[in-house]
Amino acid sequence: MIEDSPSALAERYGLIRVGLRPRFGKYLADTWRRRNFARTLARYRIQSENERNRLGMAWVVVKPLLNALIYGLVFGLILDNDSRPENFIAFLLVGVFVFEYFGNSIGQGSKAIISNTRLVRSLSFPRILLPIAVVLEQLYRMVPILGVLGVLLVLFGEPVRWSWLLIVPIMLMMSFFNAGVAMIVARMSVHLRDIKQVIPVVSRIMFYTSGIFYSVDLILAQRPDLLLIVHLTPVYEFISLSRNALLADFPVDPSLWLWAGLWAVGTFVFGVIFFWRAEERYGRD
Amino acid sequence: MDVTDEEQLMLDSGTRPTIIVDDVHVRYRTYASGKPSEGGKSLASRSTRGVREVHALKGVSFTAFQGESIGVIGHNGSGKSTLLRTVAGLTPASSGVVYAEDQPALLGVNAALLNELSGDKNVRLGGLALGFSEAEMREKYGSIVEFAGLEEFIQYPMRTYSSGMSARLRFAIAASKNHSILLIDEALSVGDKKFRKKSEQRIKEMQKAAGTVMLVSHSISTILEACSRVLWIDKGNLRMNGDPKEVCEAYLGHANQ
């Protein structure tokens, strides 16, 4: 009986395939409808971490402060050379604090699915909410971090200026970029667990090449080709724009805004599509 | 597809199929250092790369119809829970297809939420993941907590709960929504006697509202009472599919050998 083939039968009664990834438009609509899940998850994660540590929320700020202290000691005092710009401490603080957002997003993003396998297996919801929740969580953490950064900058002699407000659109662009990166690494580590081990190395490379404790322009002054490449790296661009907004004497080429925006939109769109294309794969071991 | 005579009769009489499972295989890959997935050690085979493959379902086919409640029986690790998770679309089939009228909902004791968060936060998150709005959750919150009977403990992290308490909470969250295809994995055996009575009552309500119910249970009496058809899963194969009394007798006869 040919008409009894399962697919024909399913079609006749209007049954749909289970476990197939939904069409892209429907997927986006589902995700948008449940956006509160990502927001609430991000908020609860921060709360529960704070409850368990004695210093609580203070750790969010203390960790990048300690990092800045270490790099300040190593690169400011021990390895003293002429690659350092004016007001090195303020320059370093902005670099370390802004990089923190990227480093945490890529690190936690790589674990967004694989450390939530049990949750993924027990409830069906658009999985993309998990890497989004990771980046939202990091964004919420950036609020006190940036507050402390502002206080430190004033302490180290930077004037408070209206341009500080530009940090809001910069962080917004960076959030889209980070979310795209988190989606990409979240899917990649599902296919290949080893990715999780490589992420800290990638993060480290980004840290050392993004000119956080040295001025790229001073070091690469003789190599315009390399300088151009570094100027086009996204993390460098977000850090440079932040320095431009927060530091009194840090001019940047206005085209950086355009490049940063393109990176943000491009990475985010690619990340969403890349993540969605394996939707039915998540939860399988 | 192998269609049993019974299923063919239902089709011929024009009864609407709600779930079609067509030659479904499920293979898990787990890493030797990780925790073994469900499906059991007996089915595990070791490959040279330290990756173990577990063949949990080996070609299962059946069709479920509107108004049916189908029991699933079998030994531990035979693939019952895997079958339900595959029908729910939570565990993808390695090959074969599952068709359903609507997104099936799985009520299971193994359903995990976030252990580091308090019960109260898990209720809200679970509801949002099920697709309730914040306003709906505010409305339902009280009845979920009351149903779970956890009013005093709801502020503590779920990792401090006993297994019975967390199972009750998970059931209460999942049962807060009416579903048209309902898959129940051992949820009837959750908790103490009082809770079991309450949850049986709730499941009956949902059975009436739902088109089709599938039920995994180790309790043969529950299966005989609640089901109009029974599937016997043995080592990943569908061994029998038919009249509850016949299948259960064959299963018990096999188990006592």
Coordinates of C-alpha atoms in Angstrom, one line a residue:
Chain A
M1 CA 0.0 0.0 0.0
I2 CA 1.9 3.0 -1.3
E3 CA -0.4 5.6 0.3
D4 CA 0.5 4.2 3.7
S5 CA 4.2 5.4 3.6
P6 CA 4.8 7.3 6.8
S7 CA 5.6 10.6 5.1
A8 CA 2.5 10.4 2.9
L9 CA 0.4 9.6 6.0
A10 CA 1.9 12.4 7.9
E11 CA 1.2 14.8 5.1
R12 CA -2.4 13.7 4.7
Y13 CA -3.1 14.4 8.4
G14 CA -1.0 17.5 8.6
L15 CA 1.6 16.1 11.0
I16 CA 4.9 17.9 11.4
R17 CA 8.4 16.5 11.9
V18 CA 9.5 16.5 15.5
G19 CA 13.0 17.7 16.4
L20 CA 13.5 19.4 13.1
R21 CA 14.9 22.9 13.3
P22 CA 12.1 25.4 12.8
R23 CA 12.2 27.8 9.8
F24 CA 14.4 30.8 10.4
G25 CA 11.6 33.3 10.7
K26 CA 9.7 31.2 13.2
Y27 CA 12.9 30.6 15.2
L28 CA 13.5 34.3 15.5
A29 CA 9.9 34.9 16.5
D30 CA 10.1 32.1 19.2
T31 CA 13.3 33.5 20.5
W32 CA 11.9 37.0 20.7
R33 CA 8.8 35.7 22.5
R34 CA 10.9 34.1 25.2
R35 CA 13.4 36.8 25.5
N36 CA 12.4 37.2 29.2
F37 CA 13.8 33.7 29.8
A38 CA 17.3 34.8 28.7
R39 CA 17.0 38.0 30.7
T40 CA 15.8 36.3 33.9
L41 CA 18.4 33.5 33.6
A42 CA 21.2 36.1 33.3
R43 CA 20.0 38.0 36.3
Y44 CA 19.5 34.9 38.5
R45 CA 23.0 33.6 37.6
I46 CA 24.6 36.8 38.9
Q47 CA 22.5 36.7 42.0
S48 CA 23.3 33.1 42.8
E49 CA 27.0 33.6 42.3
N50 CA 26.9 36.6 44.6
E51 CA 25.1 34.7 47.3
R52 CA 27.8 32.0 47.3
N53 CA 30.9 34.2 47.5
R54 CA 31.5 36.2 50.6
L55 CA 32.5 39.3 48.7
G56 CA 29.6 38.9 46.4
M57 CA 29.2 41.5 43.8
A58 CA 32.5 43.0 44.7
W59 CA 34.3 40.2 42.8
V60 CA 32.9 41.5 39.5
V61 CA 35.0 44.6 40.0
V62 CA 37.9 43.2 42.1
K63 CA 38.9 40.7 39.4
P64 CA 39.6 43.2 36.6
L65 CA 41.2 45.5 39.2
L66 CA 43.7 42.8 40.2
N67 CA 44.4 42.1 36.5
A68 CA 45.1 45.8 35.9
L69 CA 47.4 45.9 38.9
I70 CA 49.4 42.9 37.6
Y71 CA 49.7 44.2 34.1
G72 CA 50.5 47.7 35.5
L73 CA 53.3 46.2 37.6
V74 CA 54.7 44.0 34.9
F75 CA 54.4 46.3 31.9
G76 CA 54.6 49.7 33.6
L77 CA 57.4 49.2 36.0
I78 CA 59.4 46.0 35.1
L79 CA 59.3 46.1 31.4
D80 CA 59.5 49.9 31.1
N81 CA 60.0 51.0 27.5
D82 CA 58.9 53.7 25.0
S83 CA 55.9 51.8 23.6
R84 CA 53.7 53.4 26.3
P85 CA 51.5 56.3 25.6
E86 CA 50.7 59.3 27.8
N87 CA 48.9 58.6 31.1
F88 CA 49.7 54.9 30.8
I89 CA 47.6 53.8 33.8
A90 CA 44.3 55.3 32.5
F91 CA 45.1 53.8 29.1
L92 CA 45.8 50.4 30.6
L93 CA 42.6 50.4 32.8
V94 CA 40.3 51.1 29.9
G95 CA 42.0 48.3 27.9
V96 CA 41.8 45.7 30.6
F97 CA 38.2 46.5 31.7
V98 CA 36.8 46.6 28.2
F99 CA 38.6 43.5 27.2
E100 CA 37.1 41.7 30.2
Y101 CA 33.7 41.9 28.5
F102 CA 35.0 40.1 25.4
G103 CA 37.1 37.6 27.3
N104 CA 34.2 36.5 29.6
S105 CA 31.7 36.4 26.7
I106 CA 33.8 34.1 24.6
G107 CA 34.9 31.9 27.6
Q108 CA 31.4 31.4 29.0
G109 CA 29.8 31.3 25.6
S110 CA 31.8 28.2 24.7
K111 CA 30.1 26.5 27.6
A112 CA 26.6 27.8 27.0
I113 CA 25.3 24.6 25.6
I114 CA 27.6 21.9 26.8
S115 CA 27.3 22.8 30.4
N116 CA 23.5 23.0 30.2
T117 CA 22.9 19.7 28.4
R118 CA 20.4 18.5 31.1
L119 CA 18.4 21.7 30.8
V120 CA 18.5 21.4 27.0
R121 CA 17.3 17.8 27.2
S122 CA 14.4 18.5 29.5
L123 CA 12.7 21.6 28.1
S124 CA 12.2 22.6 24.5
F125 CA 13.0 26.3 23.8
P126 CA 15.1 28.1 21.2
R127 CA 18.7 27.1 22.3
I128 CA 20.1 30.4 21.1
L129 CA 18.7 31.9 24.3
L130 CA 21.5 30.3 26.2
P131 CA 24.5 32.1 24.5
I132 CA 22.4 35.3 24.6
A133 CA 21.9 34.8 28.3
V134 CA 25.6 34.5 28.7
V135 CA 26.3 37.8 27.0
L136 CA 23.5 39.5 28.8
E137 CA 25.0 38.3 32.1
Q138 CA 28.4 39.8 31.2
L139 CA 26.7 43.0 30.1
Y140 CA 25.0 43.4 33.5
R141 CA 28.4 42.8 35.1
M142 CA 29.9 45.6 32.9
V143 CA 27.6 48.2 34.6
P144 CA 29.5 48.2 38.0
I145 CA 32.8 47.6 36.2
L146 CA 32.4 50.7 34.1
G147 CA 31.3 52.7 37.2
V148 CA 34.5 51.7 39.0
L149 CA 36.4 52.5 35.9
G150 CA 35.0 56.0 35.9
V151 CA 36.0 56.6 39.5
L152 CA 39.5 55.3 38.8
L153 CA 39.9 57.5 35.7
V154 CA 39.1 60.6 37.8
L155 CA 41.6 59.5 40.5
F156 CA 44.3 59.2 37.8
G157 CA 43.7 62.7 36.5
E158 CA 41.2 62.2 33.6
P159 CA 38.6 65.0 33.4
V160 CA 34.9 64.0 33.3
R161 CA 33.6 64.8 29.9
W162 CA 30.3 64.5 27.9
S163 CA 32.0 62.1 25.5
W164 CA 32.0 59.5 28.3
L165 CA 28.4 58.9 27.3
L166 CA 29.6 57.5 24.1
I167 CA 30.6 54.4 26.0
V168 CA 26.9 53.4 25.9
P169 CA 26.6 53.0 22.1
I170 CA 30.1 51.4 22.1
M171 CA 29.1 48.8 24.6
L172 CA 25.9 48.2 22.7
M173 CA 27.8 47.5 19.5
M174 CA 30.3 45.3 21.4
S175 CA 27.3 43.4 22.9
F176 CA 26.1 42.4 19.4
F177 CA 29.7 41.4 18.4
N178 CA 30.2 39.4 21.6
A179 CA 26.8 37.7 21.2
G180 CA 27.7 36.6 17.7
V181 CA 31.1 35.3 18.9
A182 CA 29.3 33.5 21.8
M183 CA 26.9 31.8 19.4
I184 CA 29.7 30.7 17.1
V185 CA 31.8 29.1 19.9
A186 CA 28.8 27.7 21.6
R187 CA 28.0 25.6 18.5
M188 CA 31.6 24.8 17.7
S189 CA 32.2 23.3 21.2
V190 CA 29.1 21.1 20.8
H191 CA 30.7 19.6 17.6
L192 CA 34.1 19.4 19.1
R193 CA 34.6 19.5 22.9
D194 CA 38.3 20.3 22.5
I195 CA 37.3 23.8 21.4
K196 CA 36.7 24.6 25.0
Q197 CA 40.4 24.1 25.7
V198 CA 41.4 26.3 22.8
I199 CA 39.2 29.3 23.8
P200 CA 41.5 30.6 26.6
V201 CA 44.4 30.5 24.1
V202 CA 42.4 32.5 21.5
S203 CA 41.4 34.9 24.2
R204 CA 45.0 35.3 25.3
I205 CA 46.2 36.0 21.7
M206 CA 43.4 38.6 21.3
F207 CA 44.5 40.1 24.6
Y208 CA 48.2 40.5 23.6
T209 CA 47.5 41.7 20.1
S210 CA 44.9 44.3 20.9
G211 CA 47.3 46.8 22.4
I212 CA 46.0 46.7 25.9
F213 CA 49.3 47.5 27.7
Y214 CA 51.1 49.1 24.8
S215 CA 50.3 51.5 22.0
V216 CA 49.9 49.7 18.8
D217 CA 50.6 52.9 16.9
L218 CA 53.9 53.4 18.6
I219 CA 55.1 49.8 18.3
L220 CA 54.1 49.3 14.6
A221 CA 55.0 52.8 13.4
Q222 CA 57.5 51.3 10.9
R223 CA 55.1 48.6 9.7
P224 CA 52.0 50.3 8.2
D225 CA 50.8 47.0 6.7
L226 CA 50.6 45.3 10.1
L227 CA 49.2 48.4 11.7
L228 CA 46.3 48.3 9.2
I229 CA 45.6 44.7 10.1
V230 CA 45.5 45.4 13.8
H231 CA 43.3 48.4 13.3
L232 CA 40.8 46.2 11.6
T233 CA 40.6 43.7 14.4
P234 CA 37.3 44.1 16.2
V235 CA 38.4 43.9 19.8
Y236 CA 41.1 46.5 19.1
E237 CA 38.5 48.8 17.6
F238 CA 36.1 48.5 20.6
I239 CA 38.9 49.2 23.0
S240 CA 40.2 52.2 20.9
L241 CA 36.7 53.7 20.6
S242 CA 36.3 53.3 24.4
R243 CA 39.7 55.1 25.0
N244 CA 38.7 57.8 22.6
A245 CA 35.5 58.3 24.5
L246 CA 37.0 58.2 28.0
L247 CA 40.5 59.6 27.8
A248 CA 41.2 63.2 27.2
D249 CA 44.0 62.7 24.7
F250 CA 43.3 59.7 22.5
P251 CA 42.3 60.7 19.0
V252 CA 41.0 57.9 16.6
D253 CA 40.1 57.9 13.0
P254 CA 36.3 58.3 12.7
S255 CA 36.2 55.4 10.2
L256 CA 36.7 53.2 13.3
W257 CA 33.0 53.7 14.2
L258 CA 32.0 52.3 10.8
W259 CA 34.3 49.3 11.0
A260 CA 33.2 48.5 14.6
G261 CA 29.6 48.8 13.5
L262 CA 30.2 46.5 10.6
W263 CA 31.9 43.9 12.8
A264 CA 29.1 44.0 15.3
V265 CA 26.3 43.6 12.7
G266 CA 28.2 41.1 10.6
T267 CA 29.3 38.8 13.5
F268 CA 25.9 38.9 15.0
V269 CA 24.0 38.0 11.8
F270 CA 26.5 35.3 11.0
G271 CA 26.4 34.0 14.6
V272 CA 22.6 33.7 14.6
I273 CA 22.5 31.8 11.3
F274 CA 25.4 29.6 12.1
F275 CA 23.9 28.7 15.5
W276 CA 20.4 28.1 14.1
R277 CA 21.7 25.7 11.4
A278 CA 22.6 23.2 14.1
E279 CA 19.5 23.7 16.4
E280 CA 18.3 20.1 16.2
R281 CA 21.8 18.9 17.1
Y282 CA 22.0 20.5 20.6
G283 CA 21.2 18.1 23.4
R284 CA 22.6 15.1 21.6
D285 CA 25.8 13.7 23.1
Chain B
M1 CA 6.8 0.9 7.7
D2 CA 5.6 -2.0 9.7
V3 CA 2.0 -1.3 10.6
T4 CA 0.4 -3.7 13.0
D5 CA -3.1 -5.1 12.1
E6 CA -4.5 -3.0 15.0
E7 CA -2.9 0.2 13.6
Q8 CA -4.1 -0.7 10.1
L9 CA -7.7 -1.1 11.5
M10 CA -7.5 2.3 13.1
L11 CA -6.2 3.9 9.9
D12 CA -8.9 2.2 7.8
S13 CA -11.6 3.4 10.2
G14 CA -10.4 6.9 9.6
T15 CA -9.1 7.6 13.1
R16 CA -6.6 10.5 13.1
P17 CA -3.0 9.5 13.8
T18 CA -1.2 12.0 16.1
I19 CA 2.2 10.5 16.4
I20 CA 4.0 8.5 13.7
V21 CA 7.4 6.9 14.6
D22 CA 9.2 5.6 11.6
D23 CA 12.2 3.3 12.0
V24 CA 13.9 5.4 14.6
H25 CA 17.5 4.7 15.6
V26 CA 19.3 6.6 18.4
R27 CA 23.0 6.4 18.9
Y28 CA 24.8 8.3 21.7
R29 CA 28.4 9.1 21.7
T30 CA 29.8 9.6 25.2
Y31 CA 33.4 10.2 26.3
A32 CA 35.0 7.7 28.5
S33 CA 35.7 10.4 31.1
G34 CA 32.2 11.8 31.0
K35 CA 29.2 10.5 32.7
P36 CA 27.6 7.6 30.8
S37 CA 24.3 8.6 29.2
E38 CA 21.1 6.8 29.7
G39 CA 20.8 3.6 27.8
G40 CA 22.9 1.4 30.0
K41 CA 26.4 0.0 30.2
S42 CA 25.2 -3.3 28.7
L43 CA 24.7 -1.6 25.4
A44 CA 28.0 0.3 25.4
S45 CA 30.8 -0.6 23.1
R46 CA 34.2 0.9 23.4
S47 CA 35.9 2.3 20.4
T48 CA 39.6 2.9 20.2
R49 CA 39.4 6.7 20.6
G50 CA 38.0 6.6 24.1
V51 CA 34.6 7.5 22.7
R52 CA 31.8 5.0 23.5
E53 CA 28.9 4.5 21.3
V54 CA 25.6 3.5 22.8
H55 CA 22.9 2.2 20.4
A56 CA 19.9 3.0 22.5
L57 CA 17.1 2.5 19.9
K58 CA 17.4 0.1 17.0
G59 CA 14.7 0.8 14.6
V60 CA 11.4 1.5 16.4
S61 CA 8.2 2.1 14.4
F62 CA 4.6 2.6 15.6
T63 CA 1.6 4.9 15.1
A64 CA -0.4 6.5 17.9
F65 CA -3.9 7.8 17.4
Q66 CA -6.2 10.4 18.9
G67 CA -7.7 9.4 22.2
E68 CA -5.2 6.6 22.8
S69 CA -3.1 6.2 25.9
I70 CA -0.1 4.1 25.2
G71 CA 2.0 2.4 27.9
V72 CA 5.6 1.7 27.4
I73 CA 7.2 -1.1 29.4
G74 CA 10.7 -2.6 29.5
H75 CA 13.7 -3.3 31.8
N76 CA 16.0 -0.5 33.1
G77 CA 18.2 0.7 30.3
S78 CA 16.0 -0.8 27.5
G79 CA 15.5 2.6 25.8
K80 CA 12.0 3.6 27.1
S81 CA 13.0 7.0 28.3
T82 CA 15.1 7.5 25.1
L83 CA 12.0 6.7 23.1
L84 CA 10.0 9.3 24.9
R85 CA 12.7 12.0 24.6
T86 CA 13.0 11.2 20.9
V87 CA 9.2 11.6 20.4
A88 CA 9.4 14.9 22.3
G89 CA 12.2 16.0 19.9
L90 CA 14.6 16.4 22.8
T91 CA 16.9 13.6 21.8
P92 CA 17.4 13.7 18.0
A93 CA 17.1 10.4 16.1
S94 CA 20.3 9.3 14.4
S95 CA 18.1 8.0 11.6
G96 CA 14.4 7.6 11.1
V97 CA 11.7 10.2 11.6
V98 CA 9.1 11.2 14.1
Y99 CA 6.0 13.0 13.0
A100 CA 3.5 14.6 15.4
E101 CA 0.4 16.7 15.3
D102 CA 1.9 19.2 17.7
Q103 CA 5.0 19.7 19.7
P104 CA 4.8 16.9 22.3
A105 CA 5.4 17.7 25.9
L106 CA 7.4 15.5 28.1
L107 CA 6.8 15.2 31.9
G108 CA 9.7 13.4 33.4
V109 CA 11.3 12.9 36.7
N110 CA 14.7 13.3 35.1
A111 CA 13.9 16.7 33.7
A112 CA 16.5 18.9 35.2
L113 CA 16.5 22.6 35.9
L114 CA 19.2 24.7 37.4
N115 CA 20.5 23.2 40.7
E116 CA 22.4 26.2 41.8
L117 CA 19.3 28.4 41.8
S118 CA 16.5 28.4 44.4
G119 CA 13.2 26.6 43.9
D120 CA 11.5 29.9 43.5
K121 CA 13.7 31.0 40.6
N122 CA 13.4 27.6 39.0
V123 CA 9.7 27.9 38.9
R124 CA 9.9 31.3 37.2
L125 CA 12.5 30.2 34.7
G126 CA 10.8 26.9 33.9
G127 CA 7.6 28.8 33.2
L128 CA 9.3 31.3 30.9
A129 CA 11.0 28.4 29.1
L130 CA 7.5 26.8 28.6
G131 CA 6.4 30.0 27.0
F132 CA 4.4 31.7 29.7
S133 CA 4.6 35.4 30.0
E134 CA 5.8 37.1 33.2
A135 CA 2.2 38.1 34.0
E136 CA 0.9 34.5 33.5
M137 CA 3.8 33.3 35.7
R138 CA 2.9 35.7 38.5
E139 CA -0.6 34.2 38.3
K140 CA 0.5 30.6 38.3
Y141 CA 3.4 30.8 40.7
G142 CA 1.3 30.3 43.8
S143 CA -0.5 27.2 42.6
I144 CA 2.7 25.6 41.3
V145 CA 4.4 26.0 44.6
E146 CA 1.3 24.8 46.5
F147 CA 1.0 21.8 44.2
A148 CA 4.6 20.8 44.9
G149 CA 4.0 21.3 48.6
L150 CA 7.2 23.2 49.0
E151 CA 6.1 26.5 50.5
E152 CA 8.7 26.4 53.3
F153 CA 11.6 25.4 51.1
I154 CA 11.0 27.4 48.0
Q155 CA 13.8 29.9 48.8
Y156 CA 16.5 27.3 49.2
P157 CA 18.7 26.3 46.2
M158 CA 17.5 23.2 44.4
R159 CA 20.8 21.4 45.1
T160 CA 19.7 21.2 48.8
Y161 CA 16.4 19.4 47.9
S162 CA 15.9 15.7 48.4
S163 CA 15.3 13.8 45.2
G164 CA 11.6 13.6 46.1
M165 CA 11.3 17.3 46.6
S166 CA 13.0 18.3 43.4
A167 CA 11.0 15.7 41.5
R168 CA 7.8 17.2 42.9
L169 CA 8.8 20.7 41.9
R170 CA 9.8 19.7 38.4
F171 CA 6.5 17.9 38.0
A172 CA 4.5 20.8 39.3
I173 CA 6.3 23.2 36.8
A174 CA 5.7 20.9 33.8
A175 CA 2.1 20.1 34.7
S176 CA 1.2 23.8 34.9
K177 CA 0.5 23.8 31.2
N178 CA -2.1 21.8 29.2
H179 CA -0.5 19.9 26.3
S180 CA -2.2 18.1 23.3
I181 CA 0.4 15.3 23.2
L182 CA 1.6 14.4 26.6
L183 CA 4.5 12.0 27.3
I184 CA 4.8 10.9 30.9
D185 CA 8.1 9.3 32.1
E186 CA 7.7 7.7 35.5
A187 CA 6.1 10.8 36.8
L188 CA 3.3 8.8 38.4
S189 CA 5.8 7.3 40.9
V190 CA 7.1 10.6 42.1
G191 CA 7.0 11.6 45.7
D192 CA 4.9 10.2 48.6
K193 CA 1.4 8.8 48.6
K194 CA -0.3 12.1 49.0
F195 CA 1.6 13.7 46.1
R196 CA 1.1 10.6 43.9
K197 CA -2.7 10.9 44.4
K198 CA -2.6 14.6 43.5
S199 CA -0.4 14.0 40.4
E200 CA -2.5 11.1 39.2
Q201 CA -5.5 13.4 39.4
R202 CA -3.7 16.1 37.5
I203 CA -2.6 13.6 34.8
K204 CA -6.2 12.3 34.4
E205 CA -7.3 15.9 33.8
M206 CA -4.6 16.4 31.2
Q207 CA -5.4 13.0 29.6
K208 CA -8.9 14.3 29.0
A209 CA -7.6 17.5 27.6
A210 CA -4.8 15.9 25.6
G211 CA -5.3 14.0 22.3
T212 CA -2.8 11.3 23.0
V213 CA -0.9 10.2 26.1
M214 CA 2.2 8.0 26.3
L215 CA 3.2 6.7 29.6
V216 CA 6.4 5.0 30.7
S217 CA 6.1 3.1 34.0
H218 CA 7.5 0.2 35.9
S219 CA 4.2 -0.3 37.6
I220 CA 2.3 -2.9 35.5
S221 CA -0.9 -2.2 37.5
T222 CA -0.7 1.5 36.5
I223 CA -0.2 0.6 32.9
L224 CA -3.1 -1.9 32.8
E225 CA -5.3 0.7 34.5
A226 CA -4.4 3.7 32.3
C227 CA -3.5 2.4 28.9
S228 CA -5.4 1.2 25.8
R229 CA -2.3 -0.2 24.1
V230 CA 1.2 -1.2 25.3
L231 CA 4.6 -1.2 23.7
W232 CA 7.3 -3.5 25.1
I233 CA 10.8 -2.1 24.4
D234 CA 13.6 -4.7 24.9
K235 CA 17.3 -3.7 24.4
G236 CA 16.3 -0.9 22.0
N237 CA 13.9 -3.0 19.9
L238 CA 10.2 -2.8 19.9
R239 CA 9.4 -6.4 21.0
M240 CA 5.6 -6.3 21.2
N241 CA 2.9 -3.7 20.3
G242 CA -0.7 -4.5 21.1
D243 CA -3.3 -5.3 23.7
P244 CA -2.2 -4.3 27.3
K245 CA -3.1 -7.6 28.9
E246 CA -1.3 -9.7 26.3
V247 CA 1.8 -7.6 26.2
C248 CA 2.1 -7.3 30.0
E249 CA 1.7 -11.0 30.5
A250 CA 4.4 -11.7 27.9
Y251 CA 6.7 -9.2 29.6
L252 CA 6.1 -10.6 33.0
G253 CA 6.7 -14.1 31.8
H254 CA 9.9 -13.0 30.2
A255 CA 11.0 -11.1 33.3
N256 CA 10.4 -14.2 35.6
Q257 CA 12.5 -16.5 33.5

